[in-house]
Short mmCIF file of C-alpha atoms and ligand atoms in Angstrom, two decimals:
data_model
loop_
_atom_site.label_atom_id
_atom_site.label_comp_id
_atom_site.label_asym_id
_atom_site.label_seq_id
_atom_site.Cartn_x
_atom_site.Cartn_y
_atom_site.Cartn_z
CA MET A 15 -11.19 143.38 -129.70
CA PRO A 16 -7.50 142.69 -129.13
CA SER A 17 -7.00 139.20 -127.80
CA GLU A 18 -5.56 138.65 -124.36
CA THR A 19 -1.83 138.31 -124.76
CA LYS A 20 -0.72 137.52 -121.27
CA ALA A 21 -2.46 135.72 -118.45
CA ALA A 22 -3.10 138.09 -115.58
CA GLU A 23 -1.16 137.23 -112.46
CA THR A 24 -2.10 138.08 -108.92
CA PHE A 25 0.18 139.07 -106.05
CA VAL A 26 -2.33 139.79 -103.32
CA GLU A 27 -1.08 139.05 -99.81
CA LYS A 28 -2.50 140.57 -96.66
CA PRO A 29 0.01 142.09 -94.23
CA LYS A 30 -0.33 141.21 -90.55
CA THR A 31 -2.16 143.84 -88.51
CA LEU A 32 -0.27 146.38 -86.41
CA ALA A 33 -1.54 144.64 -83.28
CA GLU A 34 -0.24 141.25 -84.45
CA LEU A 35 3.13 142.68 -85.43
CA ARG A 36 3.43 144.61 -82.18
CA GLY A 37 2.76 141.36 -80.31
CA ASP A 38 5.38 139.49 -82.36
CA LEU A 39 8.00 142.19 -81.79
CA ALA A 40 7.30 142.63 -78.07
CA ALA A 41 7.39 138.88 -77.40
CA GLY A 42 10.67 138.57 -79.30
CA ARG A 43 9.10 136.23 -81.90
CA VAL A 44 10.55 138.49 -84.55
CA LYS A 45 13.20 141.21 -84.57
CA ALA A 46 12.61 144.51 -86.37
CA THR A 47 15.78 143.96 -88.42
CA ASP A 48 14.55 140.52 -89.55
CA LEU A 49 11.12 141.92 -90.39
CA ALA A 50 12.70 144.66 -92.52
CA ALA A 51 14.91 142.06 -94.24
CA ARG A 52 11.84 139.92 -94.96
CA TYR A 53 10.06 142.88 -96.53
CA TYR A 54 13.08 143.62 -98.71
CA GLU A 55 13.04 139.98 -99.87
CA ARG A 56 9.38 140.27 -100.77
CA ILE A 57 10.07 143.52 -102.64
CA GLU A 58 12.94 141.95 -104.57
CA GLU A 59 10.72 139.04 -105.48
CA VAL A 60 7.65 140.91 -106.76
CA ASN A 61 8.81 144.43 -107.65
CA PRO A 62 10.15 143.44 -111.09
CA ARG A 63 6.59 142.45 -111.99
CA LEU A 64 4.63 145.24 -110.24
CA ASN A 65 7.00 148.27 -110.48
CA VAL A 66 5.80 149.55 -107.10
CA TYR A 67 9.06 150.88 -105.61
CA LEU A 68 11.19 153.43 -107.49
CA SER A 69 14.02 153.38 -104.95
CA LEU A 70 14.87 151.71 -101.65
CA THR A 71 16.22 153.40 -98.51
CA LYS A 72 17.79 150.25 -97.04
CA GLU A 73 20.54 151.82 -95.00
CA ARG A 74 18.22 154.16 -93.17
CA ALA A 75 15.60 151.41 -92.71
CA LEU A 76 18.05 148.91 -91.23
CA GLU A 77 19.53 151.52 -88.87
CA GLN A 78 16.06 152.40 -87.63
CA ALA A 79 15.16 148.71 -87.23
CA ALA A 80 18.37 148.17 -85.23
CA ARG A 81 17.41 151.08 -82.94
CA VAL A 82 14.02 149.46 -82.35
CA ASP A 83 15.67 146.09 -81.55
CA ALA A 84 18.06 147.78 -79.11
CA ALA A 85 15.19 149.59 -77.38
CA THR A 86 13.21 146.34 -77.17
CA ALA A 87 16.20 144.53 -75.64
CA LYS A 88 16.61 147.25 -73.01
CA GLY A 89 12.89 147.32 -72.26
CA ASP A 90 12.64 150.98 -73.30
CA PRO A 91 9.18 152.29 -74.24
CA LEU A 92 8.43 151.83 -77.95
CA GLY A 93 6.57 154.11 -80.36
CA VAL A 94 3.20 153.02 -81.77
CA LEU A 95 4.84 152.09 -85.08
CA ALA A 96 8.03 150.59 -83.65
CA GLY A 97 9.55 148.27 -86.24
CA ILE A 98 6.65 148.59 -88.71
CA PRO A 99 7.79 148.55 -92.37
CA VAL A 100 6.28 151.49 -94.22
CA GLY A 101 6.61 152.88 -97.78
CA ILE A 102 6.53 156.54 -98.88
CA LYS A 103 5.04 157.97 -102.10
CA ASP A 104 7.77 159.57 -104.17
CA VAL A 105 6.18 163.05 -103.90
CA LEU A 106 7.22 163.20 -100.22
CA VAL A 107 10.85 164.00 -99.55
CA MET A 108 13.28 161.99 -97.46
CA LYS A 109 16.68 163.47 -96.71
CA GLY A 110 19.30 162.29 -99.19
CA ALA A 111 17.00 159.84 -100.98
CA PRO A 112 15.87 160.31 -104.58
CA ALA A 113 12.56 162.19 -104.89
CA THR A 114 11.35 162.02 -108.48
CA ALA A 115 7.60 162.67 -108.10
CA GLY A 116 7.38 160.21 -111.01
CA SER A 117 9.00 162.82 -113.28
CA LYS A 118 12.12 162.82 -115.38
CA ILE A 119 12.61 166.48 -114.53
CA LEU A 120 13.54 165.55 -110.95
CA GLU A 121 16.00 162.84 -111.98
CA GLY A 122 19.03 163.00 -109.72
CA TYR A 123 17.44 165.38 -107.20
CA ARG A 124 18.20 164.47 -103.60
CA PRO A 125 16.37 166.70 -101.14
CA PRO A 126 18.29 167.91 -98.06
CA TYR A 127 15.42 167.39 -95.58
CA ASP A 128 12.56 165.13 -94.47
CA ALA A 129 8.86 165.86 -94.99
CA THR A 130 7.09 166.37 -91.65
CA ALA A 131 4.91 163.28 -92.17
CA VAL A 132 8.06 161.25 -92.80
CA SER A 133 9.85 162.45 -89.65
CA LYS A 134 6.72 161.84 -87.58
CA LEU A 135 6.54 158.23 -88.81
CA GLU A 136 10.16 157.70 -87.93
CA ALA A 137 9.75 159.30 -84.51
CA ALA A 138 6.99 156.74 -83.88
CA GLY A 139 9.43 153.93 -84.70
CA ALA A 140 8.42 153.14 -88.30
CA VAL A 141 10.99 151.59 -90.62
CA LEU A 142 10.95 153.46 -93.94
CA LEU A 143 11.57 150.96 -96.73
CA GLY A 144 11.68 153.21 -99.80
CA LYS A 145 9.94 155.47 -102.29
CA LEU A 146 6.82 154.47 -104.19
CA ASN A 147 5.91 154.94 -107.83
CA CYS A 148 3.16 157.41 -108.78
CA ASP A 149 1.81 159.46 -111.65
CA GLU A 150 4.09 162.35 -112.63
CA PHE A 151 3.60 165.15 -110.07
CA ALA A 152 0.55 163.19 -108.84
CA MET A 153 -1.36 164.02 -112.03
CA GLY A 154 -3.35 161.01 -113.12
CA SER A 155 -5.82 158.32 -112.17
CA SER A 156 -4.05 155.17 -113.36
CA ASN A 157 -0.33 155.51 -112.59
CA GLU A 158 0.31 155.35 -116.33
CA ASN A 159 1.71 158.91 -116.29
CA SER A 160 4.84 157.92 -114.35
CA ALA A 161 8.06 158.57 -116.27
CA TYR A 162 9.29 155.31 -114.73
CA GLY A 163 6.58 153.04 -116.14
CA PRO A 164 3.17 152.08 -114.77
CA VAL A 165 2.50 150.16 -111.57
CA ARG A 166 0.53 146.97 -112.09
CA ASN A 167 -2.46 146.12 -109.93
CA PRO A 168 -1.55 143.20 -107.61
CA VAL A 169 -5.11 141.87 -107.92
CA ASP A 170 -4.74 141.54 -111.70
CA THR A 171 -1.50 142.57 -113.35
CA GLU A 172 -3.22 143.47 -116.62
CA ARG A 173 -5.07 146.25 -114.82
CA VAL A 174 -4.10 149.65 -113.45
CA PRO A 175 -3.75 150.13 -109.69
CA GLY A 176 -5.43 153.55 -109.93
CA GLY A 177 -3.62 156.79 -109.36
CA SER A 178 -1.92 158.89 -108.67
CA SER A 179 -0.74 156.99 -105.54
CA GLY A 180 -0.77 153.65 -107.38
CA GLY A 181 2.46 152.44 -105.79
CA SER A 182 1.23 153.27 -102.29
CA ALA A 183 -1.98 151.26 -102.78
CA ALA A 184 -0.32 148.34 -104.57
CA ALA A 185 2.44 148.09 -101.93
CA VAL A 186 -0.12 147.38 -99.19
CA ALA A 187 -2.22 145.06 -101.40
CA ALA A 188 0.86 142.96 -102.26
CA ASN A 189 2.34 143.08 -98.74
CA MET A 190 5.39 145.05 -99.86
CA ALA A 191 4.77 147.33 -96.85
CA VAL A 192 2.43 147.12 -93.86
CA ALA A 193 1.23 150.66 -94.49
CA THR A 194 2.18 153.54 -96.78
CA LEU A 195 1.81 157.26 -97.28
CA GLY A 196 0.27 158.85 -100.36
CA SER A 197 -1.12 162.19 -101.39
CA ASP A 198 -4.62 163.10 -102.50
CA THR A 199 -5.46 166.24 -104.48
CA GLY A 200 -8.58 165.04 -106.30
CA GLY A 201 -8.80 161.37 -105.34
CA SER A 202 -5.25 160.07 -105.51
CA ILE A 203 -5.42 158.14 -102.23
CA ARG A 204 -9.05 157.06 -102.34
CA GLN A 205 -9.31 155.83 -105.94
CA PRO A 206 -6.16 153.61 -105.97
CA ALA A 207 -7.05 152.23 -102.54
CA SER A 208 -10.44 151.22 -103.93
CA PHE A 209 -8.88 149.69 -107.09
CA CYS A 210 -6.40 147.63 -105.05
CA GLY A 211 -8.75 146.58 -102.24
CA VAL A 212 -7.12 148.44 -99.36
CA VAL A 213 -8.08 151.26 -96.98
CA GLY A 214 -7.12 154.85 -97.85
CA VAL A 215 -7.64 158.04 -95.87
CA LEU A 216 -8.27 161.58 -97.10
CA PRO A 217 -7.60 163.67 -93.99
CA THR A 218 -9.29 167.07 -93.62
CA TYR A 219 -7.38 169.83 -95.44
CA GLY A 220 -4.80 171.05 -92.90
CA ARG A 221 -4.98 167.95 -90.67
CA VAL A 222 -1.60 166.68 -91.89
CA SER A 223 1.33 168.98 -92.66
CA ARG A 224 2.22 169.44 -96.34
CA TYR A 225 5.80 170.39 -95.50
CA GLY A 226 8.03 168.29 -97.74
CA LEU A 227 5.23 167.33 -100.13
CA ILE A 228 6.16 168.27 -103.71
CA ALA A 229 3.27 170.60 -104.53
CA PHE A 230 0.67 169.89 -107.22
CA ALA A 231 -2.27 172.15 -106.25
CA SER A 232 -1.59 173.66 -102.85
CA SER A 233 -5.18 174.45 -101.84
CA LEU A 234 -6.19 170.84 -102.51
CA ASP A 235 -3.11 168.72 -101.66
CA ARG A 236 -3.33 166.37 -98.65
CA VAL A 237 -1.00 163.74 -97.26
CA GLY A 238 -2.67 160.57 -95.97
CA PRO A 239 -2.17 156.88 -95.16
CA PHE A 240 -2.99 153.52 -96.73
CA ALA A 241 -3.32 150.31 -94.70
CA ALA A 242 -4.84 146.86 -94.98
CA ASN A 243 -7.54 147.58 -92.40
CA VAL A 244 -9.38 150.60 -91.02
CA ARG A 245 -7.92 150.51 -87.51
CA ASP A 246 -4.35 150.51 -88.79
CA ALA A 247 -5.13 153.37 -91.16
CA ALA A 248 -6.55 155.28 -88.17
CA THR A 249 -3.37 154.63 -86.18
CA MET A 250 -1.24 155.87 -89.06
CA LEU A 251 -3.28 159.07 -89.34
CA GLY A 252 -2.88 159.71 -85.61
CA VAL A 253 0.89 159.56 -86.03
CA ILE A 254 1.17 161.99 -88.95
CA ALA A 255 -1.61 164.47 -87.99
CA GLY A 256 -1.18 167.72 -86.11
CA GLN A 257 -0.15 171.33 -86.42
CA ASP A 258 3.25 172.07 -87.92
CA PRO A 259 4.93 175.48 -87.75
CA LYS A 260 6.41 174.70 -91.17
CA ASP A 261 2.94 174.57 -92.82
CA ALA A 262 0.87 177.70 -92.17
CA THR A 263 -2.30 175.92 -93.37
CA SER A 264 -1.98 173.10 -90.83
CA SER A 265 -4.75 172.98 -88.23
CA PRO A 266 -4.14 173.65 -84.52
CA ALA A 267 -7.02 171.31 -83.58
CA PRO A 268 -5.95 168.60 -81.10
CA VAL A 269 -5.41 165.12 -82.59
CA PRO A 270 -7.76 162.47 -81.17
CA ASP A 271 -6.71 158.85 -80.74
CA TYR A 272 -8.22 157.77 -84.07
CA ALA A 273 -7.79 154.04 -83.43
CA VAL A 274 -9.84 154.36 -80.23
CA GLU A 275 -12.36 156.56 -82.08
CA SER A 276 -12.70 153.85 -84.71
CA ASP A 277 -13.59 151.30 -82.00
CA LYS A 278 -16.74 153.18 -80.99
CA GLY A 279 -19.11 151.42 -83.37
CA ALA A 280 -21.48 152.91 -85.91
CA GLU A 281 -24.76 152.32 -84.11
CA GLY A 282 -27.00 155.39 -84.11
CA LEU A 283 -24.99 157.28 -86.74
CA ARG A 284 -26.99 159.06 -89.44
CA ILE A 285 -25.77 158.17 -92.93
CA GLY A 286 -26.55 160.22 -96.03
CA VAL A 287 -26.79 158.73 -99.52
CA PRO A 288 -26.64 161.28 -102.37
CA ALA A 289 -28.63 160.26 -105.47
CA GLU A 290 -26.17 162.25 -107.62
CA TYR A 291 -23.53 159.58 -106.96
CA PHE A 292 -25.70 156.72 -108.15
CA ALA A 293 -26.66 158.16 -111.53
CA GLU A 294 -25.62 157.52 -115.11
CA GLY A 295 -22.06 156.30 -115.62
CA LEU A 296 -21.93 154.13 -112.51
CA ASP A 297 -20.97 150.53 -113.27
CA PRO A 298 -23.91 148.31 -112.21
CA GLU A 299 -21.64 145.86 -110.39
CA VAL A 300 -20.09 148.68 -108.38
CA ARG A 301 -23.56 150.00 -107.59
CA ALA A 302 -24.70 146.57 -106.39
CA ALA A 303 -21.67 146.20 -104.11
CA ILE A 304 -22.18 149.66 -102.59
CA GLU A 305 -25.89 149.06 -102.06
CA LYS A 306 -25.02 145.88 -100.20
CA GLY A 307 -22.57 147.89 -98.09
CA ILE A 308 -25.33 150.39 -97.28
CA ASP A 309 -27.57 147.50 -96.19
CA SER A 310 -24.82 146.35 -93.84
CA LEU A 311 -24.76 149.83 -92.28
CA LYS A 312 -28.51 149.61 -91.68
CA ALA A 313 -27.94 146.23 -90.05
CA ALA A 314 -25.26 147.82 -87.85
CA GLY A 315 -27.84 150.29 -86.50
CA CYS A 316 -27.24 153.32 -88.72
CA ALA A 317 -30.12 155.49 -89.91
CA VAL A 318 -29.81 155.86 -93.68
CA LYS A 319 -31.43 158.79 -95.49
CA ARG A 320 -31.13 160.61 -98.82
CA VAL A 321 -29.20 163.84 -99.09
CA GLY A 322 -28.96 166.20 -102.07
CA LEU A 323 -25.64 167.35 -103.54
CA PRO A 324 -26.90 168.95 -106.78
CA HIS A 325 -23.71 170.86 -107.59
CA THR A 326 -21.84 167.58 -108.02
CA ARG A 327 -22.30 167.89 -111.80
CA TYR A 328 -20.01 170.94 -111.86
CA ALA A 329 -17.27 169.27 -109.83
CA ILE A 330 -15.08 167.90 -112.64
CA PRO A 331 -14.72 171.19 -114.59
CA THR A 332 -14.28 173.11 -111.32
CA TYR A 333 -11.57 170.76 -110.07
CA TYR A 334 -9.72 170.68 -113.39
CA LEU A 335 -9.64 174.49 -113.48
CA VAL A 336 -8.49 175.05 -109.88
CA ALA A 337 -6.00 172.17 -109.91
CA THR A 338 -4.41 173.04 -113.25
CA ALA A 339 -4.21 176.77 -112.39
CA GLU A 340 -2.36 176.03 -109.16
CA ALA A 341 -0.20 173.41 -110.86
CA SER A 342 0.90 175.85 -113.55
CA ALA A 343 2.16 178.18 -110.80
CA ASN A 344 3.72 175.44 -108.64
CA LEU A 345 5.57 173.81 -111.54
CA ALA A 346 7.16 177.09 -112.67
CA ARG A 347 10.06 176.35 -110.31
CA PHE A 348 11.29 173.42 -112.43
CA ASP A 349 13.51 175.35 -114.81
CA GLY A 350 16.63 173.21 -115.17
CA VAL A 351 18.53 175.46 -112.76
CA ARG A 352 17.60 174.48 -109.25
CA TYR A 353 16.53 170.83 -109.36
CA GLY A 354 17.16 167.67 -111.28
CA TYR A 355 17.24 167.51 -115.05
CA ARG A 356 18.93 170.12 -117.25
CA SER A 357 18.89 169.89 -121.04
CA PRO A 358 22.52 169.46 -122.12
CA ALA A 359 22.82 171.59 -125.26
CA SER A 360 21.35 175.09 -125.22
CA ASP A 361 22.93 178.33 -126.41
CA THR A 362 20.95 180.75 -124.28
CA LEU A 363 19.43 180.78 -120.82
CA SER A 364 15.89 180.92 -122.12
CA ALA A 365 16.58 178.02 -124.53
CA MET A 366 17.94 176.05 -121.57
CA TYR A 367 14.72 176.72 -119.61
CA SER A 368 12.46 175.67 -122.42
CA HIS A 369 14.47 172.64 -123.50
CA SER A 370 14.73 171.41 -119.91
CA ARG A 371 10.98 171.75 -119.41
CA ASP A 372 10.19 170.29 -122.81
CA GLU A 373 12.39 167.24 -122.27
CA GLY A 374 11.77 166.88 -118.52
CA PHE A 375 7.97 167.04 -118.30
CA GLY A 376 5.64 164.37 -119.68
CA ALA A 377 2.59 164.97 -121.88
CA GLU A 378 -0.04 165.10 -119.13
CA VAL A 379 1.97 167.57 -117.04
CA LYS A 380 2.42 169.81 -120.06
CA ARG A 381 -1.30 169.62 -120.81
CA ARG A 382 -2.07 170.77 -117.26
CA ILE A 383 0.46 173.61 -117.36
CA LEU A 384 -1.12 174.83 -120.61
CA LEU A 385 -4.68 174.56 -119.29
CA GLY A 386 -3.79 176.23 -115.99
CA THR A 387 -1.83 179.06 -117.58
CA TYR A 388 -4.77 179.70 -119.89
CA ALA A 389 -7.28 179.74 -117.01
CA LEU A 390 -5.14 182.27 -115.14
CA SER A 391 -4.39 184.52 -118.09
CA ALA A 392 -5.62 188.13 -117.91
CA GLY A 393 -8.49 187.84 -120.39
CA TYR A 394 -9.86 184.54 -119.05
CA TYR A 395 -9.21 184.73 -115.31
CA ASP A 396 -12.74 185.91 -114.39
CA ALA A 397 -14.51 183.51 -116.73
CA TYR A 398 -12.57 180.43 -115.62
CA TYR A 399 -10.51 180.64 -112.44
CA LEU A 400 -12.72 183.07 -110.53
CA LYS A 401 -15.88 181.26 -111.60
CA ALA A 402 -14.37 177.92 -110.54
CA GLN A 403 -13.58 179.35 -107.09
CA GLN A 404 -17.20 180.50 -106.76
CA VAL A 405 -18.54 177.07 -107.67
CA ARG A 406 -16.07 175.54 -105.24
CA ARG A 407 -17.62 177.63 -102.47
CA LEU A 408 -21.12 176.45 -103.42
CA LEU A 409 -19.96 172.83 -103.33
CA ALA A 410 -18.48 173.32 -99.86
CA GLU A 411 -21.67 174.99 -98.57
CA GLU A 412 -23.75 172.17 -99.97
CA TYR A 413 -21.71 169.68 -97.94
CA LEU A 414 -22.05 171.84 -94.82
CA ARG A 415 -25.83 171.78 -95.19
CA ALA A 416 -25.80 168.01 -95.67
CA PHE A 417 -23.63 167.50 -92.58
CA ALA A 418 -26.17 169.41 -90.50
CA GLU A 419 -28.50 166.46 -91.13
CA VAL A 420 -26.19 163.46 -91.28
CA ASP A 421 -22.96 162.35 -89.60
CA ALA A 422 -21.43 160.79 -92.72
CA ILE A 423 -22.14 160.46 -96.43
CA VAL A 424 -21.45 157.24 -98.32
CA THR A 425 -20.84 156.89 -102.06
CA PRO A 426 -18.92 154.64 -104.43
CA THR A 427 -15.26 155.76 -104.40
CA ALA A 428 -15.01 155.44 -108.18
CA PRO A 429 -17.62 154.76 -110.88
CA MET A 430 -15.82 151.58 -111.96
CA ALA A 431 -13.44 148.91 -110.70
CA ALA A 432 -9.81 148.84 -111.92
CA PHE A 433 -9.66 149.24 -115.70
CA ARG A 434 -7.14 147.69 -118.07
CA LEU A 435 -3.72 149.17 -118.70
CA GLY A 436 -3.94 151.39 -121.78
CA GLU A 437 -7.73 151.46 -121.76
CA LYS A 438 -8.03 155.21 -121.13
CA THR A 439 -4.62 156.63 -122.01
CA GLY A 440 -5.79 157.89 -125.41
CA ASP A 441 -8.66 159.91 -123.95
CA PRO A 442 -7.71 162.37 -121.19
CA LEU A 443 -11.34 163.41 -120.67
CA ALA A 444 -12.43 159.82 -119.98
CA MET A 445 -9.56 159.62 -117.46
CA TYR A 446 -10.69 162.87 -115.78
CA LEU A 447 -14.25 161.56 -115.53
CA ALA A 448 -13.00 158.64 -113.44
CA ASP A 449 -12.48 161.23 -110.64
CA ILE A 450 -16.13 162.27 -110.52
CA TYR A 451 -16.88 160.95 -107.01
CA THR A 452 -13.65 162.04 -105.35
CA VAL A 453 -13.03 165.63 -106.46
CA THR A 454 -15.99 167.13 -104.56
CA ALA A 455 -14.56 166.32 -101.12
CA SER A 456 -11.19 167.66 -102.31
CA LEU A 457 -12.76 170.97 -103.31
CA ALA A 458 -14.76 171.17 -100.07
CA GLY A 459 -11.79 170.40 -97.79
CA ILE A 460 -13.72 167.71 -95.90
CA CYS A 461 -12.35 164.29 -94.89
CA GLY A 462 -13.07 160.73 -95.89
CA VAL A 463 -12.04 157.09 -95.90
CA THR A 464 -12.33 154.48 -98.62
CA VAL A 465 -12.94 150.96 -97.41
CA PRO A 466 -13.16 147.71 -99.40
CA CYS A 467 -16.83 146.89 -99.98
CA GLY A 468 -17.27 143.73 -102.01
CA ALA A 469 -16.04 142.91 -105.48
CA THR A 470 -17.19 142.55 -109.07
CA GLN A 471 -17.89 139.12 -110.52
CA ALA A 472 -14.38 139.11 -111.95
CA GLY A 473 -13.05 139.55 -108.41
CA LEU A 474 -12.02 143.19 -108.75
CA PRO A 475 -12.28 145.14 -105.48
CA VAL A 476 -14.91 147.85 -105.00
CA GLY A 477 -14.38 150.69 -102.53
CA MET A 478 -16.97 152.61 -100.54
CA GLN A 479 -16.17 156.24 -99.85
CA VAL A 480 -17.25 157.46 -96.40
CA LEU A 481 -17.16 161.25 -96.13
CA ALA A 482 -17.41 163.31 -92.94
CA ALA A 483 -17.34 167.00 -92.04
CA HIS A 484 -14.11 168.92 -91.37
CA LEU A 485 -12.00 167.29 -88.63
CA ASN A 486 -14.51 164.44 -88.19
CA GLU A 487 -12.18 161.68 -89.34
CA GLY A 488 -13.18 159.65 -86.27
CA THR A 489 -16.76 159.41 -87.55
CA ALA A 490 -15.62 158.29 -91.00
CA PHE A 491 -13.48 155.57 -89.35
CA ARG A 492 -16.43 154.31 -87.29
CA VAL A 493 -18.60 153.92 -90.39
CA ALA A 494 -15.75 152.34 -92.37
CA ARG A 495 -15.14 149.82 -89.56
CA ALA A 496 -18.78 148.75 -89.74
CA VAL A 497 -18.56 148.22 -93.51
CA GLU A 498 -15.31 146.32 -93.06
CA ALA A 499 -16.80 144.08 -90.36
CA ALA A 500 -19.61 143.10 -92.72
CA GLN A 501 -17.18 141.82 -95.39
CA SER A 502 -16.15 138.19 -95.42
N1 LIG B 292 -6.78 162.02 -110.80
C1 LIG B 292 -6.79 163.37 -110.36
C2 LIG B 292 -5.89 164.20 -111.23
O1 LIG B 292 -5.36 163.66 -112.13
C3 LIG B 292 -6.37 163.47 -108.92
C4 LIG B 292 -4.92 163.41 -108.73
C5 LIG B 292 -4.53 163.57 -107.29
O2 LIG B 292 -5.36 163.50 -106.40
N2 LIG B 292 -3.28 163.88 -107.07
O3 LIG B 292 -5.74 165.37 -111.02
#
């Protein structure tokens, strides 16, 4: 065993709640410009250690904060996020700001437009502080695949924050933003939120526009929020949700007031517990914490029963076929011509393409492009891609049957708490297996929330995943609130 070289540090600090901050701003106890300045001080202080932000958007943030202060002074009505400092995962574009997606191939790229989720936050008054580190093109479970270095977990700097939205989770855990946006294709919001001890939301597929999200696997990609508590996460989702003419897959369903939904209590809700998520491979300390969380749901008046999700064992191969196939197609656009990095010395056009891709993409991204291209190739399409789509359908139907009997399903978010930096980088399969509990909901298109639910003896956070049927985010929030209320 290698000896511990450096003492782990901790940078955990809980942000104030939206309600507290709103009160402070409305009463004039703090100005939005001062709040933004304070957050930039905090970032300057801890970012060198945690590597959470890749770039800052100070000018835009301070202008927005000044607009909020002017509106407050005039007594104009304020948006629900007026003056609230927020961070954005670097796979979402902001006009004129760097958007690297954690990749060298996008170095120097400055998109000419805002993602819909970004403009909705700003329209609600949020102050956008900057862009957050992540795994390259959101491919990873530990944030160690970023071309700009890993994020460190604020709970224990020798550990990973999870991935791919590691920066988004760590920013909230270390109070470098009050809330953040991330993306989740196979677990990238839920797993880092659980590793860092914050709340993360997987909205139903289509609930939040993907316009301006740099695509990984388009049939799986979702944009969603992180916050320090369930109610604030619900408020954030309410702001970014809704149909968008710029995303044909966005849902026309009306957007409920999720914060109010989350206030309704969990009493009388039927909760399903799938045995498949408590089997071999689950860390006993994580299991114990989740079982305690389930007991707290019983105490809150929920009816807990077993449900069966037998196809879960096919979820990892299915996900890693569908996701890599779509990624291989989506990443074809990075050719050294249109965006970012171009290899300097090539004699021919095709050499320029291949050198740019060879030098611009990291190892994991290349592995996925190879796997995905193989799965889609003429001779193997039926055996791999088509078969994976069929299994995906079975997984989705299995969830539908379960949700006919229960209102929500609870599971551990990940089979383990945050692991050490470097612990899994040599074994991609071990890294993929860390996604076992999150990829099923991704494939099925359903929604979920991860909420802090106890800790290991070493003090590492454990997250409970609360899943609900399509467009039933409100139910997931109610259950998560009950779990949250039982912590302390
Ligand atoms: N860890 C999973 C992967 O590497 C999920 C990533 C994500 O949700 N973006 O594909």
